[in-house]
XYZ file of N, CA, C and O in Angstrom:
544
model
N 86.795 12.559 -92.289
C 86.730 11.470 -91.525
C 86.432 12.021 -90.288
O 87.079 12.763 -89.604
N 85.295 11.366 -89.818
C 84.799 11.774 -88.316
C 84.058 10.850 -87.617
O 83.772 9.608 -88.351
N 83.960 10.691 -86.266
C 83.165 9.522 -85.720
C 81.803 9.484 -86.036
O 81.156 10.254 -86.559
N 81.213 8.234 -85.924
C 79.991 7.790 -86.188
C 78.967 8.771 -85.273
O 79.223 8.926 -84.090
N 77.799 9.056 -85.971
C 76.921 9.915 -85.331
C 76.164 9.345 -84.144
O 75.737 9.977 -83.241
N 76.148 8.068 -84.107
C 75.519 7.306 -83.166
C 76.027 7.465 -81.729
O 75.345 7.418 -80.628
N 77.386 7.939 -81.882
C 78.171 8.098 -80.543
C 77.425 9.323 -79.855
O 77.673 9.350 -78.576
N 76.741 10.150 -80.340
C 76.294 11.313 -79.934
C 75.218 10.941 -78.635
O 75.041 11.752 -77.663
N 74.388 9.912 -78.929
C 73.486 9.334 -78.049
C 74.213 8.864 -76.626
O 73.543 8.894 -75.621
N 75.503 8.553 -76.401
C 76.229 8.172 -75.359
C 76.587 9.491 -74.504
O 77.143 9.183 -73.455
N 76.649 10.431 -75.056
C 77.158 11.685 -74.329
C 76.615 12.066 -73.190
O 75.234 12.099 -73.145
N 77.032 12.507 -71.986
C 76.463 12.837 -70.722
C 77.561 13.553 -69.835
O 78.567 13.550 -70.310
N 77.333 14.066 -68.872
C 78.246 14.828 -68.053
C 79.106 15.503 -68.694
O 80.285 15.549 -68.648
N 78.607 16.736 -69.431
C 79.443 17.576 -70.160
C 80.456 18.507 -69.351
O 79.852 18.897 -68.270
N 81.405 18.840 -69.757
C 82.264 19.877 -69.315
C 83.024 20.736 -70.284
O 83.222 20.164 -71.096
N 83.094 21.863 -70.064
C 83.449 22.920 -71.042
C 84.665 23.670 -70.455
O 84.397 24.392 -69.246
N 85.845 23.451 -71.032
C 86.871 24.527 -70.562
C 86.905 25.597 -71.716
O 87.274 25.075 -72.687
N 86.739 26.785 -71.418
C 86.868 27.868 -72.482
C 88.179 27.987 -72.875
O 89.242 27.657 -72.294
N 88.384 28.790 -74.044
C 89.572 29.127 -74.525
C 90.669 29.814 -73.583
O 90.350 30.501 -72.803
N 91.854 29.121 -73.812
C 92.928 29.515 -72.890
C 94.229 29.602 -73.408
O 94.425 28.651 -74.578
N 95.060 30.499 -73.355
C 96.373 30.587 -73.930
C 97.195 29.826 -72.955
O 97.261 30.005 -71.824
N 97.918 28.969 -73.693
C 98.643 28.065 -72.863
C 100.042 28.219 -73.509
O 100.396 28.045 -74.402
N 101.072 28.249 -72.478
C 102.447 28.082 -72.817
C 103.042 27.139 -71.747
O 102.829 27.398 -70.537
N 103.772 26.067 -72.043
C 104.036 24.964 -71.309
C 103.092 24.010 -70.782
O 102.331 23.598 -71.849
N 102.686 23.674 -69.645
C 101.852 22.645 -69.455
C 100.489 23.271 -68.895
O 100.451 23.939 -68.012
N 99.365 22.743 -69.485
C 98.054 22.915 -69.025
C 97.536 21.619 -68.638
O 97.394 20.683 -69.230
N 97.047 21.567 -67.457
C 96.427 20.448 -66.772
C 94.947 20.493 -66.487
O 94.645 21.741 -65.915
N 94.080 19.598 -66.569
C 92.600 19.706 -66.160
C 92.381 18.805 -65.210
O 93.315 17.833 -64.956
N 91.298 18.792 -64.427
C 90.806 17.640 -63.579
C 90.077 16.865 -64.107
O 89.311 16.092 -63.459
N 90.015 16.682 -65.420
C 89.162 15.544 -66.196
C 89.891 14.294 -66.105
O 90.936 14.233 -66.405
N 89.112 13.319 -65.672
C 89.716 11.973 -65.618
C 88.429 11.095 -65.772
O 87.257 11.311 -65.732
N 88.924 9.846 -66.070
C 87.804 8.724 -66.268
C 88.413 7.723 -67.305
O 89.268 7.814 -67.755
N 87.619 6.518 -67.313
C 87.909 5.572 -68.219
C 87.142 5.507 -69.567
O 87.606 4.985 -70.406
N 86.189 6.281 -69.573
C 85.380 6.390 -70.741
C 84.976 7.874 -70.912
O 84.101 8.368 -70.300
N 85.666 8.326 -71.920
C 85.732 9.901 -72.027
C 85.541 10.378 -73.621
O 86.143 9.639 -74.576
N 84.980 11.400 -73.989
C 85.020 12.108 -75.125
C 85.671 13.421 -75.083
O 85.033 13.971 -74.050
N 86.750 13.651 -75.755
C 87.415 14.726 -75.590
C 87.540 15.636 -77.055
O 87.917 14.860 -77.958
N 86.926 16.769 -77.084
C 87.273 17.549 -78.178
C 88.405 18.704 -77.816
O 88.082 19.563 -76.888
N 89.416 18.947 -78.624
C 90.349 20.113 -78.134
C 90.671 20.594 -79.474
O 91.024 19.985 -80.594
N 90.529 21.861 -79.571
C 90.968 22.861 -80.521
C 92.292 23.548 -80.411
O 92.301 24.389 -79.392
N 93.374 23.366 -81.030
C 94.677 24.009 -80.727
C 94.921 24.924 -81.798
O 94.917 24.439 -83.003
N 94.997 26.183 -81.706
C 95.276 27.127 -82.588
C 96.710 27.554 -82.513
O 97.311 27.461 -81.370
N 97.316 28.063 -83.672
C 98.663 28.536 -83.759
C 99.698 27.497 -83.133
O 100.435 27.972 -82.409
N 99.566 26.115 -83.568
C 100.287 25.223 -82.998
C 101.711 25.340 -83.600
O 101.990 24.375 -84.587
N 102.511 26.079 -83.384
C 103.874 26.288 -83.842
C 104.840 25.330 -83.569
O 105.886 24.933 -84.087
N 104.636 24.653 -82.443
C 105.552 23.780 -81.741
C 104.841 22.344 -81.305
O 103.604 22.574 -81.186
N 105.352 21.322 -81.346
C 104.707 19.954 -80.937
C 104.052 20.200 -79.751
O 104.745 20.932 -78.752
N 102.961 19.566 -79.608
C 102.115 19.571 -78.368
C 101.708 18.026 -77.901
O 101.631 17.400 -78.848
N 101.486 17.837 -76.678
C 101.099 16.469 -76.376
C 99.831 16.478 -75.488
O 99.449 17.311 -74.751
N 98.912 15.555 -75.790
C 97.783 15.177 -74.922
C 97.856 13.885 -74.202
O 98.141 12.882 -74.823
N 97.863 13.958 -72.684
C 98.508 12.805 -71.811
C 96.952 12.310 -71.449
O 96.299 13.006 -70.706
N 96.779 10.947 -71.349
C 95.589 10.471 -70.869
C 95.799 8.846 -70.401
O 96.885 8.530 -70.491
N 94.897 8.308 -69.784
C 95.058 7.025 -68.896
C 96.355 6.993 -68.161
O 97.270 6.112 -68.188
N 96.557 8.225 -67.453
C 97.858 8.299 -66.735
C 97.652 8.296 -65.180
O 96.711 8.683 -64.566
N 98.597 7.321 -64.753
C 98.373 6.986 -63.239
C 99.191 8.264 -62.558
O 99.795 8.918 -63.132
N 98.819 8.536 -61.364
C 99.238 9.793 -60.525
C 100.854 9.935 -60.616
O 101.437 10.804 -60.831
N 101.468 8.762 -60.399
C 102.892 8.867 -60.664
C 103.551 8.731 -62.050
O 104.843 8.731 -61.986
N 102.778 8.536 -63.085
C 103.373 8.409 -64.276
C 103.793 7.198 -64.785
O 104.445 7.110 -65.948
N 103.643 6.122 -63.948
C 103.924 4.744 -64.341
C 103.305 4.214 -65.513
O 104.117 3.666 -66.517
N 102.155 4.614 -65.694
C 101.434 4.240 -66.760
C 100.870 5.575 -67.404
O 100.343 6.503 -66.671
N 100.851 5.736 -68.763
C 100.281 6.663 -69.466
C 100.218 6.607 -70.854
O 101.091 5.788 -71.420
N 99.228 7.070 -71.636
C 99.302 7.131 -72.893
C 99.530 8.582 -73.649
O 98.597 9.478 -73.104
N 100.208 8.785 -74.610
C 100.586 10.253 -75.081
C 100.241 10.323 -76.411
O 100.484 9.618 -77.355
N 99.388 11.300 -76.969
C 99.349 11.616 -78.434
C 100.196 12.982 -78.572
O 99.834 14.049 -77.611
N 101.030 12.854 -79.372
C 101.937 13.967 -79.710
C 101.642 14.389 -81.146
O 101.607 13.627 -81.873
N 101.304 15.806 -81.255
C 101.180 16.376 -82.717
C 102.132 17.302 -82.926
O 102.365 18.406 -82.097
N 102.809 17.080 -84.068
C 103.908 17.835 -84.342
C 103.618 18.547 -85.839
O 103.663 17.869 -86.742
N 103.286 19.834 -85.612
C 103.008 20.677 -86.875
C 104.083 20.750 -87.761
O 103.855 20.897 -89.144
N 105.389 20.898 -87.171
C 106.633 21.255 -88.129
C 106.915 20.035 -88.827
O 106.875 19.931 -90.117
N 106.678 18.747 -88.351
C 106.985 17.396 -88.898
C 105.633 16.977 -89.615
O 105.981 15.974 -90.474
N 104.588 17.361 -89.448
C 103.252 17.095 -90.054
C 102.825 15.573 -89.524
O 102.602 14.918 -90.522
N 103.189 15.041 -88.337
C 102.980 13.924 -87.905
C 102.044 13.964 -86.316
O 102.211 14.984 -85.694
N 101.288 12.863 -86.284
C 100.534 12.444 -85.198
C 101.160 11.271 -84.547
O 101.127 10.194 -85.359
N 101.534 11.262 -83.494
C 102.148 10.057 -82.967
C 101.430 9.544 -81.574
O 101.330 10.464 -80.646
N 100.890 8.452 -81.533
C 100.349 7.869 -80.289
C 101.350 7.024 -79.687
O 101.665 5.852 -80.078
N 101.996 7.490 -78.578
C 102.845 6.680 -77.917
C 102.415 5.932 -76.820
O 101.622 6.501 -75.959
N 102.825 4.550 -77.008
C 101.986 3.525 -76.002
C 103.321 2.889 -75.278
O 102.916 1.800 -74.638
N 104.446 3.508 -75.177
C 105.705 2.713 -74.449
C 105.276 2.464 -72.858
O 105.739 1.514 -72.453
N 104.406 3.365 -72.392
C 104.026 3.249 -70.992
C 102.477 3.220 -70.816
O 101.960 3.228 -69.646
N 101.965 2.583 -71.778
C 100.336 2.509 -71.827
C 99.826 1.335 -70.841
O 98.710 1.516 -70.412
N 100.655 0.463 -70.766
C 100.108 -0.699 -69.860
C 101.213 -1.390 -69.109
O 102.407 -1.549 -69.594
N 100.902 -1.949 -67.815
C 101.731 -2.772 -67.141
C 101.604 -4.245 -67.281
O 102.481 -4.946 -66.827
N 100.605 -4.544 -68.110
C 100.529 -5.998 -68.466
C 101.572 -6.340 -69.678
O 101.973 -5.493 -70.504
N 102.157 -7.564 -69.361
C 103.190 -7.959 -70.183
C 102.467 -8.511 -71.409
O 101.294 -8.762 -71.530
N 103.074 -8.469 -72.615
C 102.746 -8.808 -73.647
C 101.845 -7.816 -74.507
O 101.288 -8.170 -75.652
N 101.553 -6.738 -74.088
C 100.830 -5.610 -74.807
C 101.634 -4.861 -75.739
O 102.941 -4.798 -75.688
N 100.970 -4.321 -76.731
C 101.741 -3.578 -77.792
C 102.166 -2.404 -77.109
O 101.267 -1.598 -76.716
N 103.325 -1.961 -77.372
C 104.041 -0.819 -76.796
C 104.693 0.100 -77.965
O 105.194 1.368 -77.613
N 104.420 -0.218 -79.048
C 105.017 0.418 -80.482
C 104.185 1.777 -80.408
O 102.767 1.546 -80.213
N 104.856 2.777 -80.967
C 103.989 4.081 -81.256
C 103.379 3.820 -82.726
O 103.488 3.166 -83.460
N 102.261 4.446 -82.785
C 101.557 4.449 -84.089
C 101.538 5.840 -84.540
O 101.312 6.773 -83.824
N 101.988 6.092 -85.816
C 102.224 7.560 -86.420
C 101.311 7.429 -87.514
O 101.069 6.697 -88.148
N 100.875 8.808 -87.773
C 99.911 9.211 -88.890
C 100.350 10.550 -89.517
O 100.935 11.469 -88.611
N 100.283 10.631 -90.680
C 100.728 11.861 -91.404
C 99.571 13.014 -91.184
O 98.402 12.652 -91.275
N 99.933 14.191 -90.953
C 99.007 15.213 -91.052
C 99.252 16.257 -92.068
O 100.411 16.693 -92.375
N 98.079 16.780 -92.547
C 98.186 17.757 -93.635
C 98.588 19.044 -92.959
O 97.988 19.328 -92.036
N 99.552 19.737 -93.591
C 99.946 20.909 -92.741
C 98.796 21.917 -93.213
O 98.466 22.275 -94.183
N 98.499 22.853 -92.020
C 97.111 23.683 -92.195
C 97.933 25.257 -92.359
O 98.965 25.343 -91.783
N 97.351 26.004 -92.934
C 97.743 27.363 -93.145
C 98.020 28.073 -91.685
O 98.858 28.783 -91.503
N 97.147 27.745 -90.959
C 97.253 28.385 -89.624
C 97.656 27.520 -88.511
O 97.371 27.825 -87.256
N 98.233 26.322 -88.674
C 98.534 25.392 -87.757
C 97.501 25.244 -86.663
O 97.782 25.199 -85.484
N 96.255 25.092 -87.270
C 95.260 24.765 -86.296
C 94.752 23.479 -86.215
O 94.673 22.710 -87.505
N 94.498 22.799 -85.290
C 94.146 21.402 -85.196
C 93.017 21.110 -84.377
O 92.763 21.591 -83.294
N 92.088 20.367 -84.919
C 90.794 20.005 -84.275
C 90.786 18.490 -83.860
O 90.999 17.462 -84.628
N 91.153 18.027 -82.448
C 91.254 16.772 -82.136
C 90.274 16.419 -81.267
O 89.771 16.899 -80.457
N 89.619 15.088 -81.742
C 88.515 14.418 -81.305
C 88.973 13.176 -80.721
O 89.406 12.480 -81.459
N 88.979 13.056 -79.393
C 89.502 11.659 -78.726
C 88.226 10.897 -78.199
O 87.348 11.430 -77.585
N 88.328 9.547 -78.335
C 87.256 8.717 -77.762
C 88.096 7.685 -76.816
O 89.249 6.937 -77.523
N 87.993 7.790 -75.699
C 88.785 6.864 -74.744
C 87.730 5.898 -74.094
O 86.693 6.330 -73.486
N 87.670 4.735 -74.230
C 86.954 3.760 -73.585
C 87.613 2.549 -73.157
O 87.852 1.510 -73.666
N 87.913 2.697 -71.753
C 88.837 1.553 -71.042
C 89.950 1.184 -71.696
O 90.970 1.716 -71.339
N 89.988 0.532 -72.847
C 91.270 -0.106 -73.412
C 91.293 0.559 -74.694
O 92.263 0.152 -75.595
N 90.285 1.118 -75.275
C 90.322 1.541 -76.746
C 90.461 3.120 -76.742
O 89.899 3.837 -75.965
N 91.439 3.475 -77.676
C 91.715 4.887 -78.009
C 91.381 5.264 -79.564
O 92.003 4.317 -80.485
N 90.427 6.228 -79.744
C 90.288 6.618 -81.059
C 90.461 8.065 -81.182
O 90.203 8.809 -80.498
N 91.493 8.343 -82.207
C 91.695 9.714 -82.437
C 91.129 10.121 -83.766
O 91.584 9.392 -84.781
N 90.801 11.317 -84.030
C 90.428 12.014 -85.292
C 90.905 13.548 -85.297
O 90.773 14.163 -84.207
N 91.925 13.803 -86.130
C 92.523 14.996 -86.392
C 91.890 15.762 -87.496
O 92.211 15.143 -88.602
N 91.293 16.932 -87.344
C 90.949 17.862 -88.380
C 89.975 16.979 -89.388
O 89.990 17.233 -90.630
N 89.450 16.195 -89.006
C 88.279 15.064 -89.795
C 89.031 14.629 -91.016
O 88.365 14.157 -92.109
N 90.537 14.393 -90.902
C 91.022 13.740 -91.942
C 91.990 12.740 -91.577
O 92.096 11.636 -92.419
N 92.283 12.738 -90.375
C 93.445 11.619 -89.976
C 92.837 10.811 -88.662
O 92.123 11.528 -87.808
N 92.925 9.553 -88.829
C 92.414 8.715 -87.544
C 93.457 7.887 -87.323
O 94.315 7.257 -88.003
N 93.560 7.639 -85.942
C 94.340 6.618 -85.214
C 93.549 5.817 -84.184
O 92.911 6.425 -83.466
N 93.639 4.502 -84.399
C 92.797 3.670 -83.486
C 93.939 2.594 -82.830
O 94.737 2.053 -83.429
N 93.691 2.414 -81.561
C 94.608 1.438 -80.821
C 94.043 0.926 -79.431
O 93.013 1.555 -79.009
N 94.680 -0.137 -79.114
C 94.254 -0.718 -77.844
C 95.474 -0.462 -76.919
O 96.650 -0.527 -77.324
N 94.932 -0.093 -75.473
C 96.194 0.264 -74.573
C 96.146 -0.497 -73.401
O 97.106 -0.644 -72.738
N 95.146 -0.951 -72.931
C 95.015 -1.881 -71.666
C 95.760 -1.430 -70.485
O 96.504 -2.046 -69.870
N 95.286 -0.107 -70.007
C 95.979 0.409 -68.697
C 95.657 -0.745 -67.519
O 94.343 -1.207 -67.406
N 96.363 -1.018 -66.698
C 96.249 -1.953 -65.613
C 95.845 -1.431 -64.306
O 94.880 -1.904 -63.740
N 96.499 -0.245 -63.984
C 96.232 0.427 -62.752
C 94.753 0.862 -62.796
O 94.425 1.710 -63.657
N 94.030 1.068 -61.570
C 92.781 1.518 -61.523
C 92.689 2.976 -61.597
O 91.796 3.751 -62.003
N 93.999 3.386 -61.088
C 94.222 5.160 -61.050
C 94.472 5.671 -62.299
O 95.038 6.696 -62.310
N 94.853 4.921 -63.313
C 95.219 5.416 -64.487
C 93.942 5.952 -65.402
O 93.269 5.194 -66.033
N 93.555 7.221 -65.109
C 92.550 7.896 -65.685
C 92.816 9.207 -66.417
O 93.963 9.608 -66.304
């Protein structure tokens, strides 16, 4: 399972962050309302999170948590929007445990839409409606 090939035509303004060993928090200066992110995480022995549509003070944020031990991907939306009446429940998907605990995560973020593809096998789709202009 992977994104449709027509999305390639929309790609521009590429940024590449090369391989890095991360312990603790790794932060980039990537921000925006419409992004495609490809992240390969190797030797993921502990749960890790990718946070996006985050306001500078953390009042709004959407979190993708990948837990290789539990074999779960969880899209946490409890702080995704300040609008009342929006869905704030988490969306959970099972992950097939890999021999090397390697995950290829492909994210499409488009204003209020989140599409997540993991190892070309698992997909999560959700609406998040960030209200703040600085939630990027």
